XYZ file of C-alpha atoms in Angstrom:
166
model
C 75.655 -42.855 20.872
C 78.706 -43.027 18.669
C 81.004 -46.016 18.908
C 82.688 -48.662 16.780
C 83.353 -52.078 18.272
C 86.758 -52.153 16.560
C 87.747 -48.900 18.269
C 86.400 -50.130 21.605
C 88.504 -53.300 21.269
C 91.610 -51.290 20.390
C 91.105 -48.967 23.358
C 90.476 -51.847 25.764
C 93.053 -54.488 24.825
C 93.953 -55.014 28.487
C 90.285 -55.697 29.350
C 89.993 -58.083 26.395
C 93.077 -59.943 27.597
C 91.802 -60.342 31.170
C 88.189 -61.133 30.199
C 86.551 -57.930 31.431
C 85.492 -57.288 27.840
C 84.152 -60.294 25.985
C 83.357 -60.782 22.294
C 80.658 -63.076 20.945
C 81.910 -65.326 18.147
C 81.127 -64.110 14.616
C 78.170 -66.451 14.093
C 75.348 -63.937 14.642
C 73.483 -62.433 11.691
C 72.229 -58.839 11.733
C 68.524 -57.998 11.460
C 66.390 -54.965 12.322
C 66.694 -51.381 11.110
C 69.448 -50.451 13.586
C 72.831 -51.635 12.370
C 74.442 -50.338 15.551
C 73.043 -50.445 19.079
C 74.151 -50.513 22.677
C 72.575 -50.703 26.094
C 72.470 -52.604 29.360
C 71.597 -56.306 29.188
C 68.472 -57.967 30.468
C 68.762 -61.743 30.126
C 66.519 -64.723 29.439
C 67.352 -68.407 29.408
C 64.821 -70.669 27.717
C 64.556 -73.424 25.150
C 62.156 -73.496 22.197
C 59.549 -71.583 24.242
C 59.130 -67.852 23.665
C 56.240 -67.128 26.044
C 58.576 -65.369 28.458
C 60.069 -63.293 25.607
C 56.690 -61.589 25.163
C 56.314 -61.104 28.923
C 59.665 -59.311 29.156
C 59.212 -57.234 25.986
C 55.850 -56.010 27.341
C 57.789 -54.171 30.077
C 59.590 -50.835 29.555
C 62.918 -51.460 27.855
C 64.469 -48.143 28.870
C 67.105 -48.503 26.136
C 68.164 -52.000 27.230
C 69.120 -55.013 25.112
C 67.304 -58.295 25.685
C 69.848 -61.119 25.478
C 68.250 -64.544 25.012
C 70.070 -67.823 25.585
C 67.890 -70.092 23.466
C 70.365 -72.945 23.681
C 71.412 -72.370 20.080
C 68.338 -74.205 18.802
C 67.806 -73.974 15.061
C 64.446 -75.803 15.176
C 62.142 -72.829 15.852
C 62.101 -69.031 16.153
C 62.114 -67.229 19.500
C 61.414 -63.749 18.101
C 59.033 -62.738 15.315
C 57.611 -59.594 13.770
C 54.957 -58.967 16.432
C 57.564 -59.192 19.192
C 59.886 -56.921 17.211
C 57.162 -54.274 17.056
C 56.491 -54.758 20.788
C 60.196 -54.315 21.583
C 60.343 -51.095 19.562
C 57.117 -49.735 21.099
C 58.337 -50.384 24.649
C 61.783 -48.824 24.258
C 64.050 -51.847 23.855
C 67.024 -50.911 21.677
C 67.936 -54.442 20.662
C 67.543 -58.189 21.023
C 70.281 -60.811 20.748
C 69.095 -64.394 20.291
C 71.276 -67.469 20.658
C 68.742 -69.170 18.429
C 66.480 -68.149 15.555
C 64.053 -65.421 14.558
C 61.302 -65.281 11.930
C 59.313 -62.640 10.037
C 62.572 -61.113 8.849
C 60.936 -58.433 6.676
C 58.809 -57.276 9.640
C 61.780 -57.262 12.026
C 63.892 -55.381 9.492
C 61.231 -52.636 9.474
C 61.513 -52.196 13.270
C 63.732 -49.472 14.733
C 65.659 -51.950 16.859
C 68.817 -53.973 16.336
C 68.566 -57.762 16.300
C 71.273 -60.390 16.187
C 70.442 -64.087 15.850
C 71.982 -67.279 14.552
C 69.520 -67.646 11.664
C 65.990 -67.213 10.401
C 63.538 -70.107 10.778
C 59.846 -69.983 9.775
C 58.663 -72.410 12.490
C 57.286 -70.745 15.635
C 58.129 -71.878 19.139
C 55.811 -73.197 21.802
C 54.413 -70.685 24.297
C 54.395 -72.154 27.773
C 56.215 -69.255 29.413
C 59.034 -71.277 30.913
C 62.528 -69.966 31.431
C 64.698 -67.852 33.707
C 64.745 -64.036 33.651
C 67.708 -61.855 34.602
C 70.136 -64.553 35.624
C 73.688 -65.088 34.397
C 73.672 -66.809 30.998
C 76.177 -68.033 28.451
C 75.962 -67.366 24.712
C 78.326 -69.456 22.634
C 80.505 -69.889 25.732
C 80.557 -66.160 26.549
C 79.125 -65.058 29.909
C 76.462 -62.343 30.051
C 75.214 -60.928 33.351
C 72.169 -58.677 33.705
C 73.362 -55.068 33.641
C 76.384 -55.784 31.426
C 76.898 -53.295 28.606
C 76.208 -54.665 25.120
C 77.748 -53.026 22.043
C 76.777 -54.333 18.594
C 77.659 -53.077 15.139
C 78.611 -54.483 11.729
C 81.913 -55.800 13.103
C 80.672 -57.719 16.109
C 79.140 -57.848 19.569
C 80.981 -56.847 22.752
C 79.979 -57.452 26.363
C 81.426 -55.518 29.305
C 80.507 -55.036 32.959
C 81.601 -51.401 32.632
C 80.578 -48.784 30.072
C 83.189 -48.503 27.324
C 81.769 -45.401 25.646
C 81.644 -41.732 26.485
C 78.503 -39.806 25.633
């Protein structure tokens, strides 16, 4: 799929103005081998517990993007190298984490796109708590399961409707 978030913003200024297209603030760092990725969102809301991240990434991704509201915690990582490999193997195109990741070299070798606030070597607990496929908020920006996610070097867009043409 060919797109540029800048071009999508230019072509959809009316949707940006009325909130149909939303932009995450420029606080997310890029990881993973894919610099550019897009797909429908599947969401998770959890805090310092990545047990449910594994559970979801074990399912077929079908080209979707897992969007994780980790509460912005910088105290532990919610995604590591093993989960990056699992995401790639099961057809997830990307993961966005409002929190941290670890095993950066391993994640960078995976053919997925990852955006996160930072890297942190401390792992999370694994109790499996959280909410799957509910409406979440990342940095004050709403994400609903099924929304289209577009990420490239310039930023991350969220839209209920597809903004690209194949």
